[in-house]
Short mmCIF file of C-alpha atoms in Angstrom, two decimals:
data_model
loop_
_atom_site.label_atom_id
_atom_site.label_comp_id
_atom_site.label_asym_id
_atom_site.label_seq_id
_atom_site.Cartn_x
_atom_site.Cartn_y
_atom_site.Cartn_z
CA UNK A 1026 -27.41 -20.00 -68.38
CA UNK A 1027 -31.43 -20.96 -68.45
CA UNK A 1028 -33.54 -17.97 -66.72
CA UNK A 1029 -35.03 -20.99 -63.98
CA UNK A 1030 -31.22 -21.40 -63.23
CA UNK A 1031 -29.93 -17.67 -63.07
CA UNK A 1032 -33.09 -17.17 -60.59
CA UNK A 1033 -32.33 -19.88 -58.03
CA UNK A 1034 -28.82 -18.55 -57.91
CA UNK A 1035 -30.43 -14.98 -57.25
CA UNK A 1036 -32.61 -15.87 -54.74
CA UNK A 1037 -30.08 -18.47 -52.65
CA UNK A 1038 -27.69 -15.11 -53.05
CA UNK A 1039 -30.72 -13.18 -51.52
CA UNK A 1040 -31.33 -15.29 -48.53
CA UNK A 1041 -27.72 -15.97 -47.75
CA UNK A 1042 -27.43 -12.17 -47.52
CA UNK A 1043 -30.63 -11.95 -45.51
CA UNK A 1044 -29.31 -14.56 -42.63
CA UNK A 1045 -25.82 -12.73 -42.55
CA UNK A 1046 -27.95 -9.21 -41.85
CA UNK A 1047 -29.81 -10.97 -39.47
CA UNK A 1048 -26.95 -12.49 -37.21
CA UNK A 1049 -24.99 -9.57 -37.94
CA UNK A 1050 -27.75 -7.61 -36.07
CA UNK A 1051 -28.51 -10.24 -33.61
CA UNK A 1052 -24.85 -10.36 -32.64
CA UNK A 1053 -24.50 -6.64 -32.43
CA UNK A 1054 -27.33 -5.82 -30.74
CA UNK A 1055 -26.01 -8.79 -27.98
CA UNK A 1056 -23.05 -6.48 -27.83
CA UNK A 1057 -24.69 -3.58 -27.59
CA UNK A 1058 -26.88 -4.55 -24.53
CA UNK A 1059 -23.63 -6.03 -23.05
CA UNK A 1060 -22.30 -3.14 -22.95
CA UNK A 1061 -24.77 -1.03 -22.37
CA UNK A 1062 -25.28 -3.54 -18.97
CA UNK A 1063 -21.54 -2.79 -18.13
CA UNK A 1064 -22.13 1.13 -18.59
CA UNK A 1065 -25.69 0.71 -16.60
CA UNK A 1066 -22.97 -1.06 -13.70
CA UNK A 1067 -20.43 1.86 -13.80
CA UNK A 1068 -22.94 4.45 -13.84
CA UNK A 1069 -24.83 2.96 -10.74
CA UNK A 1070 -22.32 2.94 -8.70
CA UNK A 1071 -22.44 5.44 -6.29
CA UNK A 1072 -19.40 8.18 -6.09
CA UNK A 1073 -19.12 10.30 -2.91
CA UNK A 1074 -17.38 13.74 -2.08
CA UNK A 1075 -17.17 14.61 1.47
CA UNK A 1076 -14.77 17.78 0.43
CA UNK A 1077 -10.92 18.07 1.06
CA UNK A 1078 -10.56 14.57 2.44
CA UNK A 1079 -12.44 12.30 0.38
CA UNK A 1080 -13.81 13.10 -3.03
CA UNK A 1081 -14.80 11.62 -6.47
CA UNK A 1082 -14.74 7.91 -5.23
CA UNK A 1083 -16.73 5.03 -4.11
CA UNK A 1084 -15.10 4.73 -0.74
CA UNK A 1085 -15.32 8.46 0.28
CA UNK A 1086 -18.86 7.17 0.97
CA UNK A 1087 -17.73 4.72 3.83
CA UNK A 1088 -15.87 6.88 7.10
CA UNK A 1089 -13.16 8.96 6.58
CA UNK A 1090 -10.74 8.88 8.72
CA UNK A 1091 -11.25 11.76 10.79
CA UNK A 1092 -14.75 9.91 11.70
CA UNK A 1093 -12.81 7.98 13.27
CA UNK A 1094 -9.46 8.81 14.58
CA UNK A 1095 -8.84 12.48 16.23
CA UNK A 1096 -6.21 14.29 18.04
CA UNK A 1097 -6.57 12.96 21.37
CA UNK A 1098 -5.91 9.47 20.02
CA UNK A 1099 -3.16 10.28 17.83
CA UNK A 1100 -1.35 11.62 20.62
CA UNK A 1101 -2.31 8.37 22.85
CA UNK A 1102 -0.60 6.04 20.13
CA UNK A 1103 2.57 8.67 20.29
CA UNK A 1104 2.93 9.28 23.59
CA UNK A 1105 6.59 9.22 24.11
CA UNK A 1106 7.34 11.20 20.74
CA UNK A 1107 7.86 14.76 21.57
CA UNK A 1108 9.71 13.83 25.24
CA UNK A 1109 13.12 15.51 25.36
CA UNK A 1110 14.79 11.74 24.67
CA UNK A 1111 12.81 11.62 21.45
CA UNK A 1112 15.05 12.30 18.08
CA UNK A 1113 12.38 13.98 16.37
CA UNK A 1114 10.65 16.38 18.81
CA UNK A 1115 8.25 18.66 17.38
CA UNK A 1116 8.62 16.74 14.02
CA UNK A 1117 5.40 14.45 13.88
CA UNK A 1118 1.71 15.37 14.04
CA UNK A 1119 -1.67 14.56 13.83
CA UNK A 1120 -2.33 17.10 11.34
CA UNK A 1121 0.60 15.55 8.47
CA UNK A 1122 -0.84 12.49 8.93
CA UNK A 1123 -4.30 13.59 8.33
CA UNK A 1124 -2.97 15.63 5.17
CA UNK A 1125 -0.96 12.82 3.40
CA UNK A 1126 -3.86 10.28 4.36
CA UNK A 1127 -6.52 12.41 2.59
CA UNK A 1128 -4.29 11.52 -1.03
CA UNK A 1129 -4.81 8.12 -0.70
CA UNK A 1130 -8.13 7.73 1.03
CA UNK A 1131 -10.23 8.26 -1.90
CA UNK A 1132 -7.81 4.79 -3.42
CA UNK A 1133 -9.45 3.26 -0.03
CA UNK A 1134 -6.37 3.77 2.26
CA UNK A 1135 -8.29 3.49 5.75
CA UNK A 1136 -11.48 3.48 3.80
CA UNK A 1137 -12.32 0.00 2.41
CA UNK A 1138 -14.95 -2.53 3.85
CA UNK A 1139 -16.57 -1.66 7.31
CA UNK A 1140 -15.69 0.82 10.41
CA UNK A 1141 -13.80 -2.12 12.35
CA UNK A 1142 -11.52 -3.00 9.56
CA UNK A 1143 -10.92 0.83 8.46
CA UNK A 1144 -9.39 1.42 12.51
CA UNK A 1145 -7.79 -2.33 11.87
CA UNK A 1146 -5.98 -1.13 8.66
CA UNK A 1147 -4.84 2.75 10.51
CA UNK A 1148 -3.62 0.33 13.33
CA UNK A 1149 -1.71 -2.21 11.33
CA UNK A 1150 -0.29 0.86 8.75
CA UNK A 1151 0.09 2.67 12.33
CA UNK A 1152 1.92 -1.04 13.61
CA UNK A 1153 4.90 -0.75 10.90
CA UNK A 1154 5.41 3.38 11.37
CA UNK A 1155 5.35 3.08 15.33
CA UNK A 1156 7.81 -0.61 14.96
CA UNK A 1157 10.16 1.04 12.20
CA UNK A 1158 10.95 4.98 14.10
CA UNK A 1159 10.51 3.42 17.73
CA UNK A 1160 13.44 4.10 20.07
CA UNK A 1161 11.81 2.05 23.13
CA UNK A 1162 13.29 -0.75 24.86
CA UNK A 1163 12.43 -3.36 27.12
CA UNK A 1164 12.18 -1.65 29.84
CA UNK A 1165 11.61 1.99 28.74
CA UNK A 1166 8.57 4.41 30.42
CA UNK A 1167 5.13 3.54 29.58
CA UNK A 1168 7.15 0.25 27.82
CA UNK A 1169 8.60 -0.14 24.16
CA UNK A 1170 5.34 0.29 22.13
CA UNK A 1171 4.84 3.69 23.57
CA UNK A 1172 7.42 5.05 21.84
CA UNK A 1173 7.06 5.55 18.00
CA UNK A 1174 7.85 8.17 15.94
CA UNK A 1175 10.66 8.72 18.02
CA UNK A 1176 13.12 9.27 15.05
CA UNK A 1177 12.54 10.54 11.37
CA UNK A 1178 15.90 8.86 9.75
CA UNK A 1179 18.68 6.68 10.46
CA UNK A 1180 20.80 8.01 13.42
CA UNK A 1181 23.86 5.88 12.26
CA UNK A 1182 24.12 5.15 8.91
CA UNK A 1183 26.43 2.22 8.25
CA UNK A 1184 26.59 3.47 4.27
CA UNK A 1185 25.25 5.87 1.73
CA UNK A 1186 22.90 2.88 -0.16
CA UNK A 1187 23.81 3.65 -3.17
CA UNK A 1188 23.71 1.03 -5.88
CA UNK A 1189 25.96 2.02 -8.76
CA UNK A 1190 24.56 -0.52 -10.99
CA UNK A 1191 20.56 0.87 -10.93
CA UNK A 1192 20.71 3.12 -13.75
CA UNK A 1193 16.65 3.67 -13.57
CA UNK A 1194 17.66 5.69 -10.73
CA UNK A 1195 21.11 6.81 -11.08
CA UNK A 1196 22.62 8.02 -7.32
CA UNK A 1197 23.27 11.45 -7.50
CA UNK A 1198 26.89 12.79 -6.50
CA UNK A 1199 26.88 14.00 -2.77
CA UNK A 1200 23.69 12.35 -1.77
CA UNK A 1201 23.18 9.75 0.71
CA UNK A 1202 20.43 7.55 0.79
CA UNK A 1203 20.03 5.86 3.97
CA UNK A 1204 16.67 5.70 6.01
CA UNK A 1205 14.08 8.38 6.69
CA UNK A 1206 10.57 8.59 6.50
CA UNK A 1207 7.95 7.00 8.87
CA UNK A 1208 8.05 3.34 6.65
CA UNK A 1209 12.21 4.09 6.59
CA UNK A 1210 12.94 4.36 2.57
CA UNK A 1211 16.50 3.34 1.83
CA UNK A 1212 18.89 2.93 -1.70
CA UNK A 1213 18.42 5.02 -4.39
CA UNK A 1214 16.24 3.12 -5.95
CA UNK A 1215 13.49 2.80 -3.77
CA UNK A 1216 14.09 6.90 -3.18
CA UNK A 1217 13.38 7.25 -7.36
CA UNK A 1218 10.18 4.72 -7.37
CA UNK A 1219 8.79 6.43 -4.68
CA UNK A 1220 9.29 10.24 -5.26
CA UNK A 1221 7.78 9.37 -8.88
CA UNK A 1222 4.79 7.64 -6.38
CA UNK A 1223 4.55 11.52 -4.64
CA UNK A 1224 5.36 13.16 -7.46
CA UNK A 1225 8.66 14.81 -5.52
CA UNK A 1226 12.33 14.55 -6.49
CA UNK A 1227 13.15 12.39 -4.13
CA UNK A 1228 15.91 11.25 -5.56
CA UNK A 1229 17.85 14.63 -5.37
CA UNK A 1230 16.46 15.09 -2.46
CA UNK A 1231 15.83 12.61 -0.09
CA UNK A 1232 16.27 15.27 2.54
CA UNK A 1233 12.73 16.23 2.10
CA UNK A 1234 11.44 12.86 4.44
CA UNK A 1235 13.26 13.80 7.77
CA UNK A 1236 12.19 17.71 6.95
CA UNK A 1237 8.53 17.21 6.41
CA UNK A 1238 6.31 15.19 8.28
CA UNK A 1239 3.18 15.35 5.52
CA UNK A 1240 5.96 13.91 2.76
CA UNK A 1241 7.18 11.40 5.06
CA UNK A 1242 4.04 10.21 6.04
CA UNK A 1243 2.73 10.29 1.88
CA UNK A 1244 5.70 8.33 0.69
CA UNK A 1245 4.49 5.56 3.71
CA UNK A 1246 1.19 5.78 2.47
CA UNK A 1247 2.14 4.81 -0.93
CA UNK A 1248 4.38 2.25 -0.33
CA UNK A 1249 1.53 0.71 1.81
CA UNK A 1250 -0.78 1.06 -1.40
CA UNK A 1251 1.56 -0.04 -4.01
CA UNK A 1252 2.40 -3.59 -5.22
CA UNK A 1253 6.07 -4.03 -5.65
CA UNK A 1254 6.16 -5.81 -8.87
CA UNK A 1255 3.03 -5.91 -11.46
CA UNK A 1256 0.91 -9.04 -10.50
CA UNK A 1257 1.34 -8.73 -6.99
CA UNK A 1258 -0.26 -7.54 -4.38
CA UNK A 1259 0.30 -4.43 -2.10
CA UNK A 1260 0.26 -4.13 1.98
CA UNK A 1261 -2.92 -2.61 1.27
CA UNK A 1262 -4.37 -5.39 -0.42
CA UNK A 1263 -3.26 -8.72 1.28
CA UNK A 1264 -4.87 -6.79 4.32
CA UNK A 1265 -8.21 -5.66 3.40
CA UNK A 1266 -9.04 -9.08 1.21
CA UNK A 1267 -8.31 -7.54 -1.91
CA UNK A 1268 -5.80 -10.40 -2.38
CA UNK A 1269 -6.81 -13.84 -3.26
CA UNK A 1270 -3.81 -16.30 -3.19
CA UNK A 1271 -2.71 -18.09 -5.87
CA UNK A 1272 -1.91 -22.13 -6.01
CA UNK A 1273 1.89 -21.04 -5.54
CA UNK A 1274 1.09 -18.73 -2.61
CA UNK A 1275 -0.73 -20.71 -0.77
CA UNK A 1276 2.26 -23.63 -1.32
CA UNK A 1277 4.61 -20.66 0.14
CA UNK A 1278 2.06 -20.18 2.76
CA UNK A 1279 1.39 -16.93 2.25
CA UNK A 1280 -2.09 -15.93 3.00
CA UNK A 1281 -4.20 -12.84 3.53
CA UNK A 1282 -3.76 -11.16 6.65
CA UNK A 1283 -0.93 -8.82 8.74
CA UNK A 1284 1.26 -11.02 8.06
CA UNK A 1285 1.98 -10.87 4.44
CA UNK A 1286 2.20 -6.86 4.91
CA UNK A 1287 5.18 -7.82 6.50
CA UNK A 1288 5.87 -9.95 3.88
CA UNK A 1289 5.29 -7.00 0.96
CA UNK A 1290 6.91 -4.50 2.91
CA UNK A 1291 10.20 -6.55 3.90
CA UNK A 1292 10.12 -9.97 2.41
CA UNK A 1293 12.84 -12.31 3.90
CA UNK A 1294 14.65 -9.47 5.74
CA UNK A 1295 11.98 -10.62 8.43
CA UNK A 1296 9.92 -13.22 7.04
CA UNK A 1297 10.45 -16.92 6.96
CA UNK A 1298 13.30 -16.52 9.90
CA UNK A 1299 10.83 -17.88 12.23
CA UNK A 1300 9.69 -15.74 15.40
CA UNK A 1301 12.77 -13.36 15.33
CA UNK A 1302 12.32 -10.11 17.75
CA UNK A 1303 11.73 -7.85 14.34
CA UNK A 1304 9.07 -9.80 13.28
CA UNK A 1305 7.03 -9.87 16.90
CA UNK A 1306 7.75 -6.10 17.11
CA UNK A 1307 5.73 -5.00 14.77
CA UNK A 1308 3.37 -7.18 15.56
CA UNK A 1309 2.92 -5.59 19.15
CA UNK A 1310 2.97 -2.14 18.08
CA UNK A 1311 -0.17 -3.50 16.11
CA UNK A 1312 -1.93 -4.85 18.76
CA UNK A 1313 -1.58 -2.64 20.94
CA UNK A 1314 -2.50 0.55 18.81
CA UNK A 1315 -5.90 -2.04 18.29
CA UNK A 1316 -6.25 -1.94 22.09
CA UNK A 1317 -5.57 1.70 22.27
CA UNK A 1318 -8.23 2.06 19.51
CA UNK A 1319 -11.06 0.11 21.17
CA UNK A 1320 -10.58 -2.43 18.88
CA UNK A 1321 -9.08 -4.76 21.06
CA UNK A 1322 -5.81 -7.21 19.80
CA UNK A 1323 -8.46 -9.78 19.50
CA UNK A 1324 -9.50 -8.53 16.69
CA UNK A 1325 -6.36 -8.39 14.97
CA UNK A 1326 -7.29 -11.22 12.36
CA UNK A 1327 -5.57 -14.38 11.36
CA UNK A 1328 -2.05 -15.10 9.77
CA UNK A 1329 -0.53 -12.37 11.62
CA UNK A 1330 2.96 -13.50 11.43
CA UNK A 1331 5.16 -14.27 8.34
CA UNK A 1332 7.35 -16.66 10.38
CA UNK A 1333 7.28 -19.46 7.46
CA UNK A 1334 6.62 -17.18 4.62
CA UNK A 1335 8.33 -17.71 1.23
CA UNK A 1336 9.12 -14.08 0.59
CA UNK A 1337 7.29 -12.07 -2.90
CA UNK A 1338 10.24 -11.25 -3.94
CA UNK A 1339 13.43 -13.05 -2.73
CA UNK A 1340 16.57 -10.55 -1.43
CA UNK A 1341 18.83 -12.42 -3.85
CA UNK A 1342 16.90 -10.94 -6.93
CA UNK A 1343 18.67 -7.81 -8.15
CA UNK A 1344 17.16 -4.46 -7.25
CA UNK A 1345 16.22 -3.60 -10.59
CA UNK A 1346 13.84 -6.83 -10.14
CA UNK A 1347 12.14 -5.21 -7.52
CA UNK A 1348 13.03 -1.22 -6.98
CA UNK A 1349 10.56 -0.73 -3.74
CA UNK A 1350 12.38 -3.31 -1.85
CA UNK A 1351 13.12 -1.43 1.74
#
């Protein structure tokens, strides 16, 4: 090969070289500083600790909820609870509330967006507890929505809810599974997903939610913060606007509001019957816990009903499709 030859080969080799160094560096330094923006994003954002009820997250630096809600209202919203009618006398408190609560606030339970929709989502968490263990009727003392947290399980069970064919969460021999809790958990199913959620054996024991208050209100509170299928949304989140529907929900008309808690909590067991008496319970205990808050039920946002609703996740799906199903 002629030296003139051999050199231009060289020197093309050279350059190439050169401009693959040079992109190399241009594209890793364009990395670099995207990341380093990303890290510059996490770091900046600010991280509160307001001791044992908030700590280590970025809503503990919004209101907690004892800012907010104290004793004296607590015991407004529960009247009726503790009269010698009640089924659970001397059961509920303010205080087990306020302990379960302060597990999930710093995940932004009663702690997301501004003051007036932190006492809007206590009220409408407040609206399914006081609907679901109410034992008022139409024309009951101080009227039906003065009356939750009358009971703390099912009085009557019709059945033990077992389902045989869930091996996930096998029933245990002896154990029944019927309602208790202040969000009533029922089947052994939704007893396993949920004790994993509070990290209690539930599933042995689902004793434990009509024996203490603080575990029956936690295992509430997580059910209100967790989707029931990955890719969907929890209570939590189709209420705060953490939820933007898609194409198909929209279709299904279900939208953002206290409605489609309804909707993740109980999907066609109440929604997309039309105006059924469930449905507007709940809904009143909501409002009126607003009203009792200072709120005011005119406040209580839009789409608050599920009446024409496609449910999340339809009842004729098998449980082990969708395990938190009430």
């Amino acid at each position: 090969m002629k030296r003139k030859t051999r050199n231009r080969i060289i020197l093309t080799t050279l350059l190439v070289a050169a401009a693959a160094i040079l992109i190399g560096g241009t594209v890793a330094l364009i990395l670099t500083a995207g990341t380093w923006k990303v890290k510059m994003k996490e770091s900046h954002e600010k991280i509160c600790n307001k001791g044992w009820e908030c700590s280590g997250s970025k809503y503990c630096c919004n209101d907690t909820i004892t800012d907010f809600f104290k004793v004296y209202q607590f015991e407004n919203l529960f009247a009726k609870r503790n009269t010698p009618v009640a089924h659970a006398v001397g059961f509920w408190d303010y205080q087990a509330f306020i302990t379960a609560a302060a597990l999930f606030e710093p995940l932004g339970f009663c702690t997301t967006g501004g003051k007036q929709m932190q006492m809007m989502e206590l009220c409408a968490f407040l609206g399914h507890v006081g609907a679901k263990t109410s034992c008022g009727y139409g024309v009951a003392t101080g009227g039906p929505t003065a009356w939750g947290l009358c009971y703390n399980h099912e009085m009557s069970p019709k059945e033990d809810y077992c389902d045989k064919t869930n091996l996930q969460y096998p029933c245990v021999e002896g154990v029944e599974y019927y309602g208790r809790g202040a969000i009533p958990v029922f089947w052994n199913y939704n007893y396993g997903a949920a004790g994993e959620g509070i990290h209690e054996d539930l599933l042995h024991h689902p004793e434990y939610l009509e024996l203490n208050a603080t575990m029956a209100f936690m295992a509430a509170m997580w059910r209100w913060m967790t989707p029931m299928k990955k890719k969907q949304p929890s209570a939590h989140d189709v209420f705060v606007g953490n939820w933007k529907p898609t194409k198909n929900d929209t279709l299904a008309k279900r939208l953002p509001g206290f409605g489609a808690t309804m909707n993740v909590l109980y999907g066609d067991q109440i929604c997309g019957k039309g105006y059924m008496d469930d449905m507007n319970v709940i809904i009143s205990h909501y409002q009126y816990y607003l009203d009792l808050m200072g709120v005011s039920r005119e406040h209580s946002g839009d789409n608050r009903d599920c009446a024409e609703q496609a449910a999340f996740n339809p009842s004729y799906k098998k449980p082990d499709d969708q395990q938190q199903q009430s």
